[in-house]
mmCIF file with all atom_site columns, C-alpha atoms in Angstrom:
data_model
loop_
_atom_site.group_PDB
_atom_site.id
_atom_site.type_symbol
_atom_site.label_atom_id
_atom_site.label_alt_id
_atom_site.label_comp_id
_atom_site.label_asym_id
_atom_site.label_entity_id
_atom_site.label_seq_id
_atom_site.pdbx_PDB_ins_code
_atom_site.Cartn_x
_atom_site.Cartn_y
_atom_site.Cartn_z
_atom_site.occupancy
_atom_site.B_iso_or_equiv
_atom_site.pdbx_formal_charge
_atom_site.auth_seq_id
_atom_site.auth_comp_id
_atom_site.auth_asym_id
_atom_site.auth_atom_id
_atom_site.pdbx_PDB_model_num
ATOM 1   C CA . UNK A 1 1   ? 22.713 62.435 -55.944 1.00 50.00 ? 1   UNK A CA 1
ATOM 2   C CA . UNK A 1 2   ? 25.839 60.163 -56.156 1.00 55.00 ? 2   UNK A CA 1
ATOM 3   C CA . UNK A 1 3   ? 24.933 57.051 -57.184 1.00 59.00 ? 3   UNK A CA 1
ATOM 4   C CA . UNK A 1 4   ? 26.354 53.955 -56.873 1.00 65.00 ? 4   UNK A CA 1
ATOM 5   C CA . UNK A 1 5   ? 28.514 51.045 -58.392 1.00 69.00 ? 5   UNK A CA 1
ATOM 6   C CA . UNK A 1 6   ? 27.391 47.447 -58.081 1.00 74.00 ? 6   UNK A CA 1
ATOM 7   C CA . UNK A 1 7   ? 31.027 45.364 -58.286 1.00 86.00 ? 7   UNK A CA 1
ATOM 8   C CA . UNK A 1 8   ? 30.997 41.902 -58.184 1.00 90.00 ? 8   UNK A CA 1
ATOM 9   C CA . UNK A 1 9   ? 32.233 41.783 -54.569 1.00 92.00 ? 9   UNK A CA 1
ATOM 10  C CA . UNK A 1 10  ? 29.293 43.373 -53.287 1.00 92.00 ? 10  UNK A CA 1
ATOM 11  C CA . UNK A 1 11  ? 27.456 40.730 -54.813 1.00 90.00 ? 11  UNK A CA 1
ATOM 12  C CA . UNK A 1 12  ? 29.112 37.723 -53.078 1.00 94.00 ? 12  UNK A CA 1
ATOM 13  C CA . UNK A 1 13  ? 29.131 40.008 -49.801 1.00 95.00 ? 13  UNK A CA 1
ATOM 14  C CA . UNK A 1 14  ? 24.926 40.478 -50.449 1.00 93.00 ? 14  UNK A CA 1
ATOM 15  C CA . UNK A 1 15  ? 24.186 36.178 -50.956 1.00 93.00 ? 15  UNK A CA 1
ATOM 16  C CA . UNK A 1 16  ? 26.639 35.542 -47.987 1.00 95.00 ? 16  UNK A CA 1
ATOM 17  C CA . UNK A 1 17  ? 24.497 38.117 -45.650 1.00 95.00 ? 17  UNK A CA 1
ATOM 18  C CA . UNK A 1 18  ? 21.334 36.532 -47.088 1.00 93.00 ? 18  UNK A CA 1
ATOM 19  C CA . UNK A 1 19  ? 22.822 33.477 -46.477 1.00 94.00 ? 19  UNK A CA 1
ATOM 20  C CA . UNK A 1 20  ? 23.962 33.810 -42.590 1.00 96.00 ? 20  UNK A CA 1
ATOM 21  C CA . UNK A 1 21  ? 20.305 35.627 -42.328 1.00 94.00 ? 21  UNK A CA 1
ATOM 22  C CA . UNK A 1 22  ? 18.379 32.131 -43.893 1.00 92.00 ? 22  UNK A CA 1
ATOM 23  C CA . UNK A 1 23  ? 20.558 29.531 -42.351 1.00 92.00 ? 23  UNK A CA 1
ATOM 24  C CA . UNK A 1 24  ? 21.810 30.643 -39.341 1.00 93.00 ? 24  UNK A CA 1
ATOM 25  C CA . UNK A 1 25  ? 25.739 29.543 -40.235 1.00 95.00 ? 25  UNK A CA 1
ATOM 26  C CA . UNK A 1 26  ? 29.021 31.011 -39.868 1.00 96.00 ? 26  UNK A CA 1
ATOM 27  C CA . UNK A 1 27  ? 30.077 34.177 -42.129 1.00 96.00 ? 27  UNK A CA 1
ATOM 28  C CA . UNK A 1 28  ? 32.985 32.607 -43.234 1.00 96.00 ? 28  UNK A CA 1
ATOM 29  C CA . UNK A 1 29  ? 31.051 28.939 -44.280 1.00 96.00 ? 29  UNK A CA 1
ATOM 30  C CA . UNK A 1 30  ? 28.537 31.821 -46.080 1.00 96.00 ? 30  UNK A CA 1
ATOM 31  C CA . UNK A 1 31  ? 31.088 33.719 -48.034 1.00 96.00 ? 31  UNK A CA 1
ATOM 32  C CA . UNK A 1 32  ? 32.689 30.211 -49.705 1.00 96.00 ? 32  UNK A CA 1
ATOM 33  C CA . UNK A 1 33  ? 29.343 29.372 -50.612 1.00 95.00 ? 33  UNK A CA 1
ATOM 34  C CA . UNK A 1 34  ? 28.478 33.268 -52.469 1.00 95.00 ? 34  UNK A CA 1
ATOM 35  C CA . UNK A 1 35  ? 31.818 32.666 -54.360 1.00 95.00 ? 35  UNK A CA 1
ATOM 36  C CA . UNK A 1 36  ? 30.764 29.078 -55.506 1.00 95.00 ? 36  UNK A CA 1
ATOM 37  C CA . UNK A 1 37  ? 27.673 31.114 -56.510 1.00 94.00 ? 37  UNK A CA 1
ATOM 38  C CA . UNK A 1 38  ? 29.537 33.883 -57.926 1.00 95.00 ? 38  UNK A CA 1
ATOM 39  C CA . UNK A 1 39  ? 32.016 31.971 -60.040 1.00 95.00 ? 39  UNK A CA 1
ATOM 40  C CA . UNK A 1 40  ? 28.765 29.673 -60.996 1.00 95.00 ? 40  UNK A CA 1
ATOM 41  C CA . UNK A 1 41  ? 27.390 32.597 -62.532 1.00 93.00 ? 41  UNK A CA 1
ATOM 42  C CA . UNK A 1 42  ? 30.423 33.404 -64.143 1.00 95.00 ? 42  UNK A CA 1
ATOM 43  C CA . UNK A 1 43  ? 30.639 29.928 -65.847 1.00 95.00 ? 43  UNK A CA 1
ATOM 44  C CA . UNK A 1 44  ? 26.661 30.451 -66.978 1.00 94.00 ? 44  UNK A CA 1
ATOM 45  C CA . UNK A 1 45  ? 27.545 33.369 -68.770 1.00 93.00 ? 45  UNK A CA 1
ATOM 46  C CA . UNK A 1 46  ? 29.921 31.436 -71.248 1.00 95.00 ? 46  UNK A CA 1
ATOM 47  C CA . UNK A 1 47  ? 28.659 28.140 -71.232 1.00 95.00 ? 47  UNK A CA 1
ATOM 48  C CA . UNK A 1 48  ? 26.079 25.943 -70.210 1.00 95.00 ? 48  UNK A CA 1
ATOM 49  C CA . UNK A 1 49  ? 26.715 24.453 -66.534 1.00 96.00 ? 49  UNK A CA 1
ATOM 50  C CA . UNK A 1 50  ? 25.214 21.264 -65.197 1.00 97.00 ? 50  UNK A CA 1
ATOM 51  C CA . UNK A 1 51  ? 24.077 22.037 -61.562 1.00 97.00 ? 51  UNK A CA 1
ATOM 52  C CA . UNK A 1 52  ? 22.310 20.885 -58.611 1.00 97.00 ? 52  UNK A CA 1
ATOM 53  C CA . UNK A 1 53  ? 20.032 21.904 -55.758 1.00 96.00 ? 53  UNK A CA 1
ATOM 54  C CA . UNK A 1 54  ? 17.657 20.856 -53.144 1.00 95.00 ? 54  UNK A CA 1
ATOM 55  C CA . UNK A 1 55  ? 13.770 21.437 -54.527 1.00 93.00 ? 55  UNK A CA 1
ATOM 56  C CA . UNK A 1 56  ? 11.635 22.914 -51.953 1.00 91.00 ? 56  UNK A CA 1
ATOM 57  C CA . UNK A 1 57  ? 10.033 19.788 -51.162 1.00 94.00 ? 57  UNK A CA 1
ATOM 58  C CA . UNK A 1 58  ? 13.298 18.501 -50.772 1.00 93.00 ? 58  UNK A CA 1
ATOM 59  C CA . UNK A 1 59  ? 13.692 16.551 -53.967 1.00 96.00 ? 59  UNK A CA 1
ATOM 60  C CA . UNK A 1 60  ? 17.305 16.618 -55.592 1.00 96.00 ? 60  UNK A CA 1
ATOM 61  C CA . UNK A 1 61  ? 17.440 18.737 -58.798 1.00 94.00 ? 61  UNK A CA 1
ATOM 62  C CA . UNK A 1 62  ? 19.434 18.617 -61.337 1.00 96.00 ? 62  UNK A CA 1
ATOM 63  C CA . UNK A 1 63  ? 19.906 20.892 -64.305 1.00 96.00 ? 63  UNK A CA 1
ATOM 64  C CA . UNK A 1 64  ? 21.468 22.134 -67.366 1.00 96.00 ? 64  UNK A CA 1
ATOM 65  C CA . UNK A 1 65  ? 21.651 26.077 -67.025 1.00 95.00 ? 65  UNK A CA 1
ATOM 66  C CA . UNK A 1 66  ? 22.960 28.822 -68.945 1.00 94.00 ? 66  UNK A CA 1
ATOM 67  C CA . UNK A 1 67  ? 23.033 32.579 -69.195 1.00 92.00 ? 67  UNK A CA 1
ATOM 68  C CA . UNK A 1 68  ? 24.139 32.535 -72.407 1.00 92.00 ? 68  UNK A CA 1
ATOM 69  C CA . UNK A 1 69  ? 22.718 34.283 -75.531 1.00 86.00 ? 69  UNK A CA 1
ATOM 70  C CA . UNK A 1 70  ? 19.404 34.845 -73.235 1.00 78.00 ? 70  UNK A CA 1
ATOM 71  C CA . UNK A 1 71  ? 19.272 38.439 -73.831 1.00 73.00 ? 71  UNK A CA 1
ATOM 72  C CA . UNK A 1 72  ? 16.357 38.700 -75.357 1.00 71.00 ? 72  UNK A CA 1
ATOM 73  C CA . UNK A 1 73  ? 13.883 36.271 -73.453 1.00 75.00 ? 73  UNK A CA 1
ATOM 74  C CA . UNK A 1 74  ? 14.517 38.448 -70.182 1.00 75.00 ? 74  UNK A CA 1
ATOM 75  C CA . UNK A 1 75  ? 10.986 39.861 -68.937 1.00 77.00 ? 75  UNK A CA 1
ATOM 76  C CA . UNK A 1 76  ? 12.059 41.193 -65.428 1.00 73.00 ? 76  UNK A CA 1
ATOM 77  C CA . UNK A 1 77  ? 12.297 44.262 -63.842 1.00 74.00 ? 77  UNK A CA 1
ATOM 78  C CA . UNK A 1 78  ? 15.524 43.719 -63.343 1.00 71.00 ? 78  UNK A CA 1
ATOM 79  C CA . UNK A 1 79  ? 16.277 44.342 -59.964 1.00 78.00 ? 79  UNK A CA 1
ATOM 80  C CA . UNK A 1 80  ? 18.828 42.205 -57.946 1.00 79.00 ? 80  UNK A CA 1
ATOM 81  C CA . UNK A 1 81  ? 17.197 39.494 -55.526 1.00 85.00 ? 81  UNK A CA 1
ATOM 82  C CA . UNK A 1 82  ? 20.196 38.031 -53.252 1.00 90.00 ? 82  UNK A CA 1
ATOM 83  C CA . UNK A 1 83  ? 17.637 35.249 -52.328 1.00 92.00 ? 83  UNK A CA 1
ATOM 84  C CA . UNK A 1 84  ? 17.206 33.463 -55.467 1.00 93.00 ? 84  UNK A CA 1
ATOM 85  C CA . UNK A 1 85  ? 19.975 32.585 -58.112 1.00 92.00 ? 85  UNK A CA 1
ATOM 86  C CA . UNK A 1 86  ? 18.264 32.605 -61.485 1.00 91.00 ? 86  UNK A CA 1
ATOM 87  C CA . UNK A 1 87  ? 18.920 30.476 -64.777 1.00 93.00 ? 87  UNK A CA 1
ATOM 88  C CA . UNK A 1 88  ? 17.846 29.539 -67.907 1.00 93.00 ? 88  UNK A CA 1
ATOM 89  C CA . UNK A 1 89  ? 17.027 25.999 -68.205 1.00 94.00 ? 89  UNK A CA 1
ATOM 90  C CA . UNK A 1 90  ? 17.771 24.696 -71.168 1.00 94.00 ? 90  UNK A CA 1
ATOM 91  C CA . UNK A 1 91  ? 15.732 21.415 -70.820 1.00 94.00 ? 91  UNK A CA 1
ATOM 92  C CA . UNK A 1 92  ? 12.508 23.152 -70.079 1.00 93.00 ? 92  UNK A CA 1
ATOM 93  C CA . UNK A 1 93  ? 13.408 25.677 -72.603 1.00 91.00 ? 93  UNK A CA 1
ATOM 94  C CA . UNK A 1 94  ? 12.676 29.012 -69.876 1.00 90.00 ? 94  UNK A CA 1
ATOM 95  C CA . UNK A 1 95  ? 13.872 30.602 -66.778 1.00 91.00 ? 95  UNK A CA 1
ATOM 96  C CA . UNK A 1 96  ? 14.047 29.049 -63.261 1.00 93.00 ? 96  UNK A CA 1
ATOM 97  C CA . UNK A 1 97  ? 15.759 29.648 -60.161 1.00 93.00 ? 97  UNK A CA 1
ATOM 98  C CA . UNK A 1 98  ? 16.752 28.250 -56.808 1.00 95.00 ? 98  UNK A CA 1
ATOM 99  C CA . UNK A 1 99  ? 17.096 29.904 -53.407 1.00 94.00 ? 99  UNK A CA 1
ATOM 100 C CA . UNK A 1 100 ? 20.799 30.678 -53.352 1.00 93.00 ? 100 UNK A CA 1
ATOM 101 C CA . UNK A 1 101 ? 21.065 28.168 -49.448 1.00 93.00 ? 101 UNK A CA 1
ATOM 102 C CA . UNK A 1 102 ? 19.672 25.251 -51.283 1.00 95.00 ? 102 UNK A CA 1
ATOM 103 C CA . UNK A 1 103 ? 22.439 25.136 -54.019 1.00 95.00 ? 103 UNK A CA 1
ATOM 104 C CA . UNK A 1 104 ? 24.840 21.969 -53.969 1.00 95.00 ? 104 UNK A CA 1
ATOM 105 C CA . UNK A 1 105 ? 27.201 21.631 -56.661 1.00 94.00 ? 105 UNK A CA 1
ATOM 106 C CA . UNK A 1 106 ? 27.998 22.686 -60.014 1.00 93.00 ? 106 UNK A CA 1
ATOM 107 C CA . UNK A 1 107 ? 29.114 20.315 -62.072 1.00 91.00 ? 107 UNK A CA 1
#
């Protein structure tokens, strides 16, 4: 059974399908937004990023997220969802996360 290697590529390439599939857009207007994602992620996993996104009742949120030093509050199973982009707040003092089309900026 071979199995296989997740690189980070294949991550941006998985949120920009899920993101043509939920909004309907053009690939390439998809694939800028999984890199802002990616390279969001990348910045939460050094320091903490302030960020924003549309709420699902279409409030504006804003946050202060991390993925730092969270290692040992992780529950999950840990498989991959390409819908949701998950954080740790660091007002609310737990995780939260935001479907991946309704993220704005990163500050």
């Amino acid at each position: 059974m071979k199995t296989t290697k997740t690189t980070f590529r294949s991550k941006v390439f998985n949120w920009a399908h899920e993101l043509v599939r939920s909004t309907g857009k053009s690939f390439a207007v998809c694939l800028a937004k999984a890199w802002a994602l990616y390279r969001l992620r990348k910045r939460m996993a050094t320091d903490t990023v302030k960020i924003a996104f549309e709420k699902a009742d279409g409030s504006l949120r804003i946050a202060y997220a991390t993925l730092k030093n969270v290692a040992d509050k992780i529950k999950g199973t840990g498989t991959p969802n390409y819908k949701t982009l998950t954080y740790f707040d660091t007002e609310a003092n737990g995780f939260r996360s935001f479907k991946v089309e309704n993220f704005i900026a990163a500050y």
